[in-house]
Short mmCIF file of C-alpha atoms in Angstrom, two decimals:
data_model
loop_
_atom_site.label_atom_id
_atom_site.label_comp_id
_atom_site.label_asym_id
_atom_site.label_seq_id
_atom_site.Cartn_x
_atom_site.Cartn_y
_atom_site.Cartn_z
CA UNK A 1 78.78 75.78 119.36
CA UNK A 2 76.99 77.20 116.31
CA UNK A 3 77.07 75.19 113.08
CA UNK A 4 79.62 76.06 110.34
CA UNK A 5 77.27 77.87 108.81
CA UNK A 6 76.17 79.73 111.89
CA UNK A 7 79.70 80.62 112.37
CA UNK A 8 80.27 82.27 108.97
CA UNK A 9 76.98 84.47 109.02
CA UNK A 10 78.17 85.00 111.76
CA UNK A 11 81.17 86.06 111.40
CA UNK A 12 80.20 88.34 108.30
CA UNK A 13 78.09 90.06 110.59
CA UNK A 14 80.77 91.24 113.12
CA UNK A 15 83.40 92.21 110.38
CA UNK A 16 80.39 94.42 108.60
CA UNK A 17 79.87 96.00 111.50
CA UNK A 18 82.94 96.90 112.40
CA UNK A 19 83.41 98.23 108.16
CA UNK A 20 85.27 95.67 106.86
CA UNK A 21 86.08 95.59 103.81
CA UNK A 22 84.82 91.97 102.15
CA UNK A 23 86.42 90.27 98.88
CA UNK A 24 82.50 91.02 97.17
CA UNK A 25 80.54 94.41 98.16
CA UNK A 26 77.42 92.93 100.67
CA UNK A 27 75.23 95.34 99.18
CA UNK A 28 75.50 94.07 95.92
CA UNK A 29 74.41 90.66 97.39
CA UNK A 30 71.87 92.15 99.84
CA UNK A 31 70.16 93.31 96.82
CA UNK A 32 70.73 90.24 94.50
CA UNK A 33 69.33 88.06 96.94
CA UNK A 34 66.12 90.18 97.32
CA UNK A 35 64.66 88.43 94.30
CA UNK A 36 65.74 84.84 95.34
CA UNK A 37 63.43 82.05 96.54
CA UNK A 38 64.62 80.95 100.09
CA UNK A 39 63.56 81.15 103.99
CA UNK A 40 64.82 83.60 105.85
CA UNK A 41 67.70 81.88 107.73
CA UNK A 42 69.06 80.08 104.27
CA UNK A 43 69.31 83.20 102.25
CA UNK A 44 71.06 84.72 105.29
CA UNK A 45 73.52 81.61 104.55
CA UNK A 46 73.95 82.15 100.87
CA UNK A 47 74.52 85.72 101.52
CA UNK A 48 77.47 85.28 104.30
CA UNK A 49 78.92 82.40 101.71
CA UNK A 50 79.10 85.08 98.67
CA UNK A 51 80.09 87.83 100.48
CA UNK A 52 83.37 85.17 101.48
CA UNK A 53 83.85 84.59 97.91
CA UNK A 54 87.24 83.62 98.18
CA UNK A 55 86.68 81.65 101.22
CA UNK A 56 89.17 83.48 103.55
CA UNK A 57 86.89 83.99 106.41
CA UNK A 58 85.46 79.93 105.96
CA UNK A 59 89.33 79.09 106.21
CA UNK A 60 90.05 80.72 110.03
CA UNK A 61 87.03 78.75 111.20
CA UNK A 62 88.21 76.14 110.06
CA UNK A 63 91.80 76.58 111.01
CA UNK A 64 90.50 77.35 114.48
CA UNK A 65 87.95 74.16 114.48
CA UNK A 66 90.21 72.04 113.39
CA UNK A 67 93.34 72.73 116.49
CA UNK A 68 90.79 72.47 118.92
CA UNK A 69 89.25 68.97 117.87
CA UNK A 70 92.77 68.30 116.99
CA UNK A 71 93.55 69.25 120.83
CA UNK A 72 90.79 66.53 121.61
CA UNK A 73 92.06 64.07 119.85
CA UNK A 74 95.65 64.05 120.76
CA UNK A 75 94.61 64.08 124.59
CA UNK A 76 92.21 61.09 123.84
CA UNK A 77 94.89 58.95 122.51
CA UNK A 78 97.11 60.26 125.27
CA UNK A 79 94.67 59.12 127.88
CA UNK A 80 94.17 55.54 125.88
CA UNK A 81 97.88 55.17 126.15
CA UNK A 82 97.99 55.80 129.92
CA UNK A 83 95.20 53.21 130.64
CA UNK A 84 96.77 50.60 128.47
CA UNK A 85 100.50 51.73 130.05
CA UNK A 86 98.97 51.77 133.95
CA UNK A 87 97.50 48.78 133.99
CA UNK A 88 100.03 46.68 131.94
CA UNK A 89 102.17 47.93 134.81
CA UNK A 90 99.63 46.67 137.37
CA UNK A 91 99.31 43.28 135.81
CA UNK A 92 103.38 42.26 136.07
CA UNK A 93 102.51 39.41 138.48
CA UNK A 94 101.20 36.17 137.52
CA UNK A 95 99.22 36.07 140.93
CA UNK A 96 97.03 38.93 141.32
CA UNK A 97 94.65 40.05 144.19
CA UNK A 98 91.62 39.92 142.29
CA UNK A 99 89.93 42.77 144.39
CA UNK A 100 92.74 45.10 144.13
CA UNK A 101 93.21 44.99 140.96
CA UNK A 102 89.30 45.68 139.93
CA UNK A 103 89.30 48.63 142.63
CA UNK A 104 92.16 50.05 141.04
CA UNK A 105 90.18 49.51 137.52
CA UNK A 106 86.98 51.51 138.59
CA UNK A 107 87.34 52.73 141.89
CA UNK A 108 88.53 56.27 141.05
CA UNK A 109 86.72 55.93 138.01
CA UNK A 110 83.09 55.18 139.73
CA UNK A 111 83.57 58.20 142.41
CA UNK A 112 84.60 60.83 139.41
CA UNK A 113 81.52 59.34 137.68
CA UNK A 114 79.13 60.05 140.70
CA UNK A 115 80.36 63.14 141.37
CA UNK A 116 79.64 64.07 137.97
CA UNK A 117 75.64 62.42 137.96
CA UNK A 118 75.38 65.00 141.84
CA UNK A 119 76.70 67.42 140.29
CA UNK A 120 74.57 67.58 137.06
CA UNK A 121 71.39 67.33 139.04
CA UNK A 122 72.06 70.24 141.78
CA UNK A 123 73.87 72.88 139.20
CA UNK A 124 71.30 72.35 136.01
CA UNK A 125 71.95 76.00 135.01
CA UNK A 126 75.48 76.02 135.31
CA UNK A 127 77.56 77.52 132.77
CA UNK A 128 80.62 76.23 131.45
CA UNK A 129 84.17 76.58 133.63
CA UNK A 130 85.87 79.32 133.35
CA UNK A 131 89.19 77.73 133.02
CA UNK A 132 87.83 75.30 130.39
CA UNK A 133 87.43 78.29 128.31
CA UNK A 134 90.55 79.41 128.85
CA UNK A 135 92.35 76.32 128.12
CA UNK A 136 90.77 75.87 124.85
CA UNK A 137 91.19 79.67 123.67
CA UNK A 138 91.27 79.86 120.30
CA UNK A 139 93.48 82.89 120.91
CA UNK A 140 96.00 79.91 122.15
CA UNK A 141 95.81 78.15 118.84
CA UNK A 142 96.03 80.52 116.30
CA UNK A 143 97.96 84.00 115.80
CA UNK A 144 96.79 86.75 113.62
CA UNK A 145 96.78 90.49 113.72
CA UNK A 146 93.90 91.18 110.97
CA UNK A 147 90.47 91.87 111.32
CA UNK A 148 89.28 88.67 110.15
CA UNK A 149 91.37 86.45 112.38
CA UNK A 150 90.89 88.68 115.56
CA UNK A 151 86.73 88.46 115.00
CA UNK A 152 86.96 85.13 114.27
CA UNK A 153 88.98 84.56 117.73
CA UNK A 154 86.10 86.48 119.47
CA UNK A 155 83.14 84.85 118.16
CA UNK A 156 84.59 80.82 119.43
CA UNK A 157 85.16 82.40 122.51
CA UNK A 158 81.54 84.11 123.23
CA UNK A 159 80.81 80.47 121.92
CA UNK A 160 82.38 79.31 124.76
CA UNK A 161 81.08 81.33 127.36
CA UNK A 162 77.49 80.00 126.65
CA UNK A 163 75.47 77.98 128.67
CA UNK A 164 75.20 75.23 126.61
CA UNK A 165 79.16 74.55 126.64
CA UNK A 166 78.82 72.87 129.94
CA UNK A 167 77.75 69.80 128.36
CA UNK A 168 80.14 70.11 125.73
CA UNK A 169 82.83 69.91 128.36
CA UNK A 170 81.05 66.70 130.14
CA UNK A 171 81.30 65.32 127.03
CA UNK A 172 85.20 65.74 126.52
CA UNK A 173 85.37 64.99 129.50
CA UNK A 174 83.52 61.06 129.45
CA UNK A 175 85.58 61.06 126.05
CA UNK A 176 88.95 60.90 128.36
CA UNK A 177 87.60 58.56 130.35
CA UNK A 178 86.06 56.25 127.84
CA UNK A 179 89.71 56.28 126.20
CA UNK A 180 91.48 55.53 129.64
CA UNK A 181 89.09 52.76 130.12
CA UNK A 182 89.45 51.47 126.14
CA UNK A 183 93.00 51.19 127.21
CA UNK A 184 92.71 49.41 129.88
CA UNK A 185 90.49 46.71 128.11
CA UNK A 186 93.03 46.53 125.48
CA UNK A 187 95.85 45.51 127.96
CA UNK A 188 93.54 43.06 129.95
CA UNK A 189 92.90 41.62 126.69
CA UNK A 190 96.65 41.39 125.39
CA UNK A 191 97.86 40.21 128.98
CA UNK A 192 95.11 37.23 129.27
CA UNK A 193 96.13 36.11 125.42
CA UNK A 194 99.81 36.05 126.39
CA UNK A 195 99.74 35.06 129.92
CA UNK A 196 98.46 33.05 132.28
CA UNK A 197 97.32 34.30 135.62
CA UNK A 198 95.76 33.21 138.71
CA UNK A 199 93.32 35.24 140.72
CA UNK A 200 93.39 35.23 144.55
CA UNK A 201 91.18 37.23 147.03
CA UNK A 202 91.87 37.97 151.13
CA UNK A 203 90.68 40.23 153.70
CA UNK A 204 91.42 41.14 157.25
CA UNK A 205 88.20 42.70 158.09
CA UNK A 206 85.21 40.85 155.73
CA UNK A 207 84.46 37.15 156.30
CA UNK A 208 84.65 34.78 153.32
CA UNK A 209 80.91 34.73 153.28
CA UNK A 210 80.97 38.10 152.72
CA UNK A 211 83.40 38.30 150.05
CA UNK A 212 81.59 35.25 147.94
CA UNK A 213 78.30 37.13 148.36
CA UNK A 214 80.04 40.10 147.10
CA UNK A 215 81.81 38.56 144.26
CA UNK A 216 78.15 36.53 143.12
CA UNK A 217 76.60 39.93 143.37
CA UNK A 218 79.13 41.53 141.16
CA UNK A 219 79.13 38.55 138.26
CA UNK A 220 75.57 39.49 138.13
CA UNK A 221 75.42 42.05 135.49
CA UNK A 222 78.45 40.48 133.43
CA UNK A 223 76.87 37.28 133.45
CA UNK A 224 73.27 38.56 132.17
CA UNK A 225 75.53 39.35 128.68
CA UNK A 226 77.19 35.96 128.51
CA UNK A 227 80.49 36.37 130.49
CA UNK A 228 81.56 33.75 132.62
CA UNK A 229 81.57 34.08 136.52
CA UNK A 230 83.11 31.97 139.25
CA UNK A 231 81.00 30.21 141.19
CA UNK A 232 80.79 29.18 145.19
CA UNK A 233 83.45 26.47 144.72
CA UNK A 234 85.42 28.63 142.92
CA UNK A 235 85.09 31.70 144.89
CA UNK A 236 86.53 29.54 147.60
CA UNK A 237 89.13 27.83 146.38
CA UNK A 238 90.58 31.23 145.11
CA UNK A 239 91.34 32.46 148.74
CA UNK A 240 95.07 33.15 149.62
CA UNK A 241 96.39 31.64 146.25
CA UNK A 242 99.75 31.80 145.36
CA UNK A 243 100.31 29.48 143.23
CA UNK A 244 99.18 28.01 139.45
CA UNK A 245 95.37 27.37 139.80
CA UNK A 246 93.08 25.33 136.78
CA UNK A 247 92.52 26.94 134.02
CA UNK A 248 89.07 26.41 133.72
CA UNK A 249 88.71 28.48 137.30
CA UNK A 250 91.23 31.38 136.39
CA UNK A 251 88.59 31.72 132.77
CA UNK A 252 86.12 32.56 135.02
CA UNK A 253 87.76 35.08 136.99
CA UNK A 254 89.12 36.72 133.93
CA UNK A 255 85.14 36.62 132.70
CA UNK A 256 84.46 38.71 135.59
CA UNK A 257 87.22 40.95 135.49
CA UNK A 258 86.39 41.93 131.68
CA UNK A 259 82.59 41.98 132.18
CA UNK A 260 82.97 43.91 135.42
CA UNK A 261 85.66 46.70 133.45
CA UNK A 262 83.13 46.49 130.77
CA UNK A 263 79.33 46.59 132.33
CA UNK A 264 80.95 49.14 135.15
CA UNK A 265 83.04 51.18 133.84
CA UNK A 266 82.92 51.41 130.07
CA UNK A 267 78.76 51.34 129.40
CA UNK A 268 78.33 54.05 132.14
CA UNK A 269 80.58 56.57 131.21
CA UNK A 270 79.07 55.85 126.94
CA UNK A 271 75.69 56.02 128.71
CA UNK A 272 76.87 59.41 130.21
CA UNK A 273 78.96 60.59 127.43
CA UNK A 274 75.55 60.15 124.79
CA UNK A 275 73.50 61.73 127.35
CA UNK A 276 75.68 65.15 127.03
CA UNK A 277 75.91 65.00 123.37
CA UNK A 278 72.03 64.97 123.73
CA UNK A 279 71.60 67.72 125.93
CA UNK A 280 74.44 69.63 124.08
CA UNK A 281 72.72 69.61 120.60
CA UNK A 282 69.12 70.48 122.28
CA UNK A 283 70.68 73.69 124.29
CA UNK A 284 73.41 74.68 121.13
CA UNK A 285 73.59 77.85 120.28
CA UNK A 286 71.45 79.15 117.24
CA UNK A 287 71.51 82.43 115.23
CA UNK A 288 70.01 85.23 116.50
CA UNK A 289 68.27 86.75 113.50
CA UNK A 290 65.77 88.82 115.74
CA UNK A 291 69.34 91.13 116.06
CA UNK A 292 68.75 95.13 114.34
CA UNK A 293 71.79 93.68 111.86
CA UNK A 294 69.88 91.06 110.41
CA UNK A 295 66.28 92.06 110.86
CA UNK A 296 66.97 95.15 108.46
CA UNK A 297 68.70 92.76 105.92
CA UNK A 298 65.15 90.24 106.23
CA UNK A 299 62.85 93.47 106.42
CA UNK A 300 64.71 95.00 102.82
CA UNK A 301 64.02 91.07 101.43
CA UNK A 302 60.45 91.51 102.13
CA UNK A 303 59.89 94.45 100.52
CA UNK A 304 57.39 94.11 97.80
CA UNK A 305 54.36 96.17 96.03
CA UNK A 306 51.07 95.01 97.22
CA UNK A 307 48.71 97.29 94.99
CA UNK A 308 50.68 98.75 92.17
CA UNK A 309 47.88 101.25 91.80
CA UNK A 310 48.41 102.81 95.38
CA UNK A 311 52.34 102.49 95.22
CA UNK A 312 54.12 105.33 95.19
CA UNK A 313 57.80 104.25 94.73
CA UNK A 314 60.38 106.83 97.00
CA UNK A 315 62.79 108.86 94.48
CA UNK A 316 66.12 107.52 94.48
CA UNK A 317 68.72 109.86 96.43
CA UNK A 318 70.11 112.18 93.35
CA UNK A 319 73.50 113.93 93.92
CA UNK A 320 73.70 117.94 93.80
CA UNK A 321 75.14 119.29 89.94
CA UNK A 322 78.03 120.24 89.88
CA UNK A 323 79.43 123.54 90.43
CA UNK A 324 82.73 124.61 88.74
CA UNK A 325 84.42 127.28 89.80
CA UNK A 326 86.59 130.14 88.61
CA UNK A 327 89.68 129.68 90.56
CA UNK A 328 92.24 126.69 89.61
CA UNK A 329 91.29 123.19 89.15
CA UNK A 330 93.16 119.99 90.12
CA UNK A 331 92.17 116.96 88.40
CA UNK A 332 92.68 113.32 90.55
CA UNK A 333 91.88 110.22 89.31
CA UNK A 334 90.67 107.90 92.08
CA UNK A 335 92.37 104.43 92.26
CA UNK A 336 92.21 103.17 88.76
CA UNK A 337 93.41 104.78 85.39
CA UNK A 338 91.71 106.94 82.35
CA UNK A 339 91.39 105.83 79.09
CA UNK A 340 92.28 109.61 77.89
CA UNK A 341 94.72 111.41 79.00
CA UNK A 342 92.79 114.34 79.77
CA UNK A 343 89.79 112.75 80.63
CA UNK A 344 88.34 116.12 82.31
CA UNK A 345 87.71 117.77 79.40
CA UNK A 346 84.64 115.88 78.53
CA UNK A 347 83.26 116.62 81.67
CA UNK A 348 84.16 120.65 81.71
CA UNK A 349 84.43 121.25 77.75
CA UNK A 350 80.64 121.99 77.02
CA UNK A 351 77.43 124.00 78.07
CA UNK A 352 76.76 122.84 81.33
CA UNK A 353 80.41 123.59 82.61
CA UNK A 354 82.65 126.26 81.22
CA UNK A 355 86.77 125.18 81.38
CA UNK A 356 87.23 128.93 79.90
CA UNK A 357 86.71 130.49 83.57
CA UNK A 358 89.57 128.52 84.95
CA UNK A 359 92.12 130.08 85.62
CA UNK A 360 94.56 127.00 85.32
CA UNK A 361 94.07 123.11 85.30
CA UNK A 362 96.68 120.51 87.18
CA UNK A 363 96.68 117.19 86.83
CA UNK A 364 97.38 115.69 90.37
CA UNK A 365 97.63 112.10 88.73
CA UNK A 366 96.25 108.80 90.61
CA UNK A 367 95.29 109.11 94.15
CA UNK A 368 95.58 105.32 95.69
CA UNK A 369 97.63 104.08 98.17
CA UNK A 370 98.59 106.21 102.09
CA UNK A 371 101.37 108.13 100.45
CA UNK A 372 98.81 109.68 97.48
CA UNK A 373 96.40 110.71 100.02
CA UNK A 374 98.87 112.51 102.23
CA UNK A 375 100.66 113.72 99.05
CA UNK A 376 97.31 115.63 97.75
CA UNK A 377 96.20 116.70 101.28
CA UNK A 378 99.65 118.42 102.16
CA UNK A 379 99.14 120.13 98.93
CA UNK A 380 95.18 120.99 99.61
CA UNK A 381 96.21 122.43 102.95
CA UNK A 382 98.63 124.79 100.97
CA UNK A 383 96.23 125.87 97.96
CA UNK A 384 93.22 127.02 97.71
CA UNK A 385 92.13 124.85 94.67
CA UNK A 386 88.83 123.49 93.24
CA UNK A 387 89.51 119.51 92.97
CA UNK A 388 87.83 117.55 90.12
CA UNK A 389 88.33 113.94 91.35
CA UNK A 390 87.57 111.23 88.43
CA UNK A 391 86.46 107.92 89.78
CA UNK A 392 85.97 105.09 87.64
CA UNK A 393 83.01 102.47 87.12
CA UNK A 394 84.97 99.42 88.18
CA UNK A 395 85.37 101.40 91.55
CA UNK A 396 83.66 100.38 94.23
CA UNK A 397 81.18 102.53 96.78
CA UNK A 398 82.94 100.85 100.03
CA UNK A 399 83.94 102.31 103.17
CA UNK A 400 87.25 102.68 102.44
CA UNK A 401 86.77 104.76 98.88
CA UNK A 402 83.85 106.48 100.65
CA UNK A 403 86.73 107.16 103.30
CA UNK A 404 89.29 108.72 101.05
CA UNK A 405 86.17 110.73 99.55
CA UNK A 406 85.90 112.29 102.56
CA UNK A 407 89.07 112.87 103.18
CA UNK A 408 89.41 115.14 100.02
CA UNK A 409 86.23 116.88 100.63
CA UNK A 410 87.64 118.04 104.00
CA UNK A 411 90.99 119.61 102.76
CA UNK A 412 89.78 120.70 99.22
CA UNK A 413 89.22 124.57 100.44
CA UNK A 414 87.09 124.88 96.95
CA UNK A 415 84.94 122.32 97.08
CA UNK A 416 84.96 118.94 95.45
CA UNK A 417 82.86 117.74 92.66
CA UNK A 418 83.16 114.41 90.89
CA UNK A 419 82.99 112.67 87.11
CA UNK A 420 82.41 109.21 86.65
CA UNK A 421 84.09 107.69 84.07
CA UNK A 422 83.92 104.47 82.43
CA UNK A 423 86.50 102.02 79.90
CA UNK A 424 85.81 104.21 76.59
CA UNK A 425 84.74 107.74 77.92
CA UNK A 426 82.72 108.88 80.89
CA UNK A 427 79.34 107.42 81.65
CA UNK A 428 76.29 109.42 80.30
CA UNK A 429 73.54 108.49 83.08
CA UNK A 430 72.52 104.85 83.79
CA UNK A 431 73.57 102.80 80.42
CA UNK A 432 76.93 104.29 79.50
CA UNK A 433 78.98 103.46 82.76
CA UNK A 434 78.64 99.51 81.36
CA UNK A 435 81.97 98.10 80.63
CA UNK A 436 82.17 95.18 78.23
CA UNK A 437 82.59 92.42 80.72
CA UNK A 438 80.03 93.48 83.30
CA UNK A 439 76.40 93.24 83.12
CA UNK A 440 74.29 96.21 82.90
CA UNK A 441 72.17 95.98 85.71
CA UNK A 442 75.45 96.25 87.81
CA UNK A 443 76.45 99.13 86.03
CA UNK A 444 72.79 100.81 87.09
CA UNK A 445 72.94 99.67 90.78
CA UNK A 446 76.63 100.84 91.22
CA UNK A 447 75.63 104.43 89.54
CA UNK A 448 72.78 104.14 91.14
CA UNK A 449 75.22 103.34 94.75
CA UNK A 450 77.49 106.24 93.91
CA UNK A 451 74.85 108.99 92.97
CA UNK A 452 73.56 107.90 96.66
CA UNK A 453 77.03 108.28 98.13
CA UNK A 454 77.34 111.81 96.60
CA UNK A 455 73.80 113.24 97.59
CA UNK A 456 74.57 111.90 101.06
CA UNK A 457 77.52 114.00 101.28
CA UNK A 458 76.16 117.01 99.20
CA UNK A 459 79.26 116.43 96.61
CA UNK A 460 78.35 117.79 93.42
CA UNK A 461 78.19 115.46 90.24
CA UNK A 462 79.44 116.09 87.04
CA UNK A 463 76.73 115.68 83.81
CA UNK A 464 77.71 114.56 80.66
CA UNK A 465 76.11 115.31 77.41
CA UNK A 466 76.07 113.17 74.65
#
């Protein structure tokens, strides 16, 4: 899967493009971050951090990470408590067929295992199973109607469809068995501390020669890390036992049993289980920044004047003046409240735009939430008004303004033109839309935003003279 990190660029970059609307503007940090020291991919990171500056979108990946390792875990210790419950169950006798019971120990165990090494060797490009996938859908583990949540969803499930996921799932998967297997160690362990047992061997179609060359062959590998093995005597004297035999014998068979549990079962599968967490962190998933989306954020970073002689900086997009008409006006404030009460006289009072044509003036109030905007376009539809629509600094040039914008523009029959206004009057140009408790450079780049906005959409602007 992509790292955290990964996830949460990400994630920003499928909720931008699909215009949502972010706790901090991304153009405001697009454009911060154009002076900032950095490579490419970390300044991508420290932009998808601020634009989450209240850490919603970090909290759903995690939510979502968190119930599927939590899945994980729950079935490991599920799995551990099997092994240890099985063969406790196995183990009731205090004479035990000493073949059986190791065959039950790895035989399934060793066949799943080889299966697995034929199968990794003849499907090298495989992609992850399908019903893997499926079983570990996010859209299982978490419900959510918003944007945020539903993107989220998507993205850990394209990160399951990759390639690489195959060897996350062969990784689970030796995880299971690695906890079946701890749990069977653990009850071998308990049993031989608590009880004493004696080991027997028969066979109706092997010869007793064969089975001691067997059993010397398997003590092999257990006794090359210091575990005790029967020997020849031993081996013999276990046949057909059903009865107490020394204890210095039954040690030895136990040595084998634990060694062979251990050097069979338990360092293969770790062997196998490192060997996918190897191959899954070499073929992980990594951030696309070659993608149009991020290669026009890197390409605005890079931006810089190599000769300032021969650099002709491009004019800033300006918005048309503003028009006023002769017919009736109706004043809107967008969103926020006025200072003054009738706030459109200092835009209309003076020589640039003459109030004494119009015919009449209504004040429409504060256009915000769904019921404003169908409020003022019922009325639109009915009369053919100018609209003067007042739209404060602390506003924001988003979609979803940028959306009601339109929205006026369409039904005003008129024409609309716009005034920006600010906390003490209405903003002169570039310096007087600062408020006292934001910076002035914002101020320019959001005036700056909105006369871009306006010239885009050929919405006239009201000047100001001071």
């Amino acid at each position: 899967m992509l790292s955290p990190q990964d996830q949460l660029t990400e994630l920003v970059r499928a909720l931008e493009t699909d215009q949502h609307v972010f706790a901090t503007d991304p153009l405001l940090i697009t454009e911060k971050l154009q002076g900032e020291d950095g490579m490419p991919i970390q300044k991508l990171y420290r932009r998808a951090s601020r634009i989450d500056s209240n850490g919603a979108l970090a909290r759903v990946l995690g939510k979502i990470d968190g119930r599927i390792k939590g899945i994980m875990i729950v079935m490991s210790v599920v799995w551990c408590i099997s092994g240890f419950l099985g063969l406790f169950t196995l183990l009731q006798s205090n004479v035990v067929n000493f073949f059986y019971v190791l065959v039950c120990l790895l035989g399934f165990h060793t066949i799943m295992l080889g299966g697995w090494l034929v199968m990794t060797l003849v499907n090298r490009d495989q992609q992850s199973p399908s019903w893997f996938a499926s079983f570990v859908s996010p859209s299982y583990l978490i419900r959510g109607k918003d944007d945020v949540t539903k993107a989220a969803v998507d993205l850990y499930e394209r990160q399951l469809q990759h390639s690489g996921m195959r060897w996350y799932l062969g990784r689970f998967s030796h995880q299971l068995w690695l906890a079946t297997l701890t749990g069977m160690l653990l009850a071998i362990i308990f049993l031989l501390v608590v009880r004493q047992y004696s080991f027997s061997w028969e066979s109706t179609l092997l010869s007793d020669q064969a089975l001691v060359s067997l059993t010397q062959v398997l003590g092999w590998l257990p006794s090359m890390v210091g575990f005790g093995v029967p020997d020849s005597t031993a081996i013999a004297q276990s046949r057909l036992v059903t009865e107490a035999m020394p204890l210095s014998v039954a040690r030895q068979w136990a040595g084998l049993l634990v060694g062979s549990l251990l050097m069979y079962g338990i360092v293969p599968r770790a062997i196998a289980w490192a060997f996918c967490a190897l191959m899954f962190r070499r073929k992980k998933m990594r951030l696309d920044i070659k993608q149009p989306y991020y290669q026009k954020i890197l390409n605005f970073w890079q931006r810089h004047v190599v000769d300032a002689d021969d650099f002709t900086e491009a004019p800033a997009p300006i918005a048309p003046k503003a028009t006023v008409s002769a017919g009736k006006k109706l004043v809107a404030l967008l969103e926020y409240p006025a200072d003054q009460d009738k706030w459109w006289q200092s835009g209309l009072d003076g020589s640039s735009h003459s109030l004494e044509q119009s015919s009449e003036v209504e004040n429409f109030g504060i256009v915000d939430d769904r019921d404003d905007m169908a409020r003022l376009k019922n009325y639109l539809d009915g009369h053919p008004v100018q609209v003067l629509l007042g739209i404060h600094s602390n506003a924001l040039p988003d979609r979803g303004t940028l959306r009601k914008l339109d929205q006026i523009a369409a039904h005003a029959k008129d024409g609309l033109i716009v005034q920006l206004l600010s906390d003490n009057s209405v903003s002169t140009g570039l310096t007087d839309a600062r408020t006292d408790d934001e910076p002035l450079d914002k101020q320019v780049v959001r005036y700056q935003q909105w006369q871009t906005a306006l010239s885009a959409r050929k919405i006239g602007l009201v000047d100001i003279d001071t």
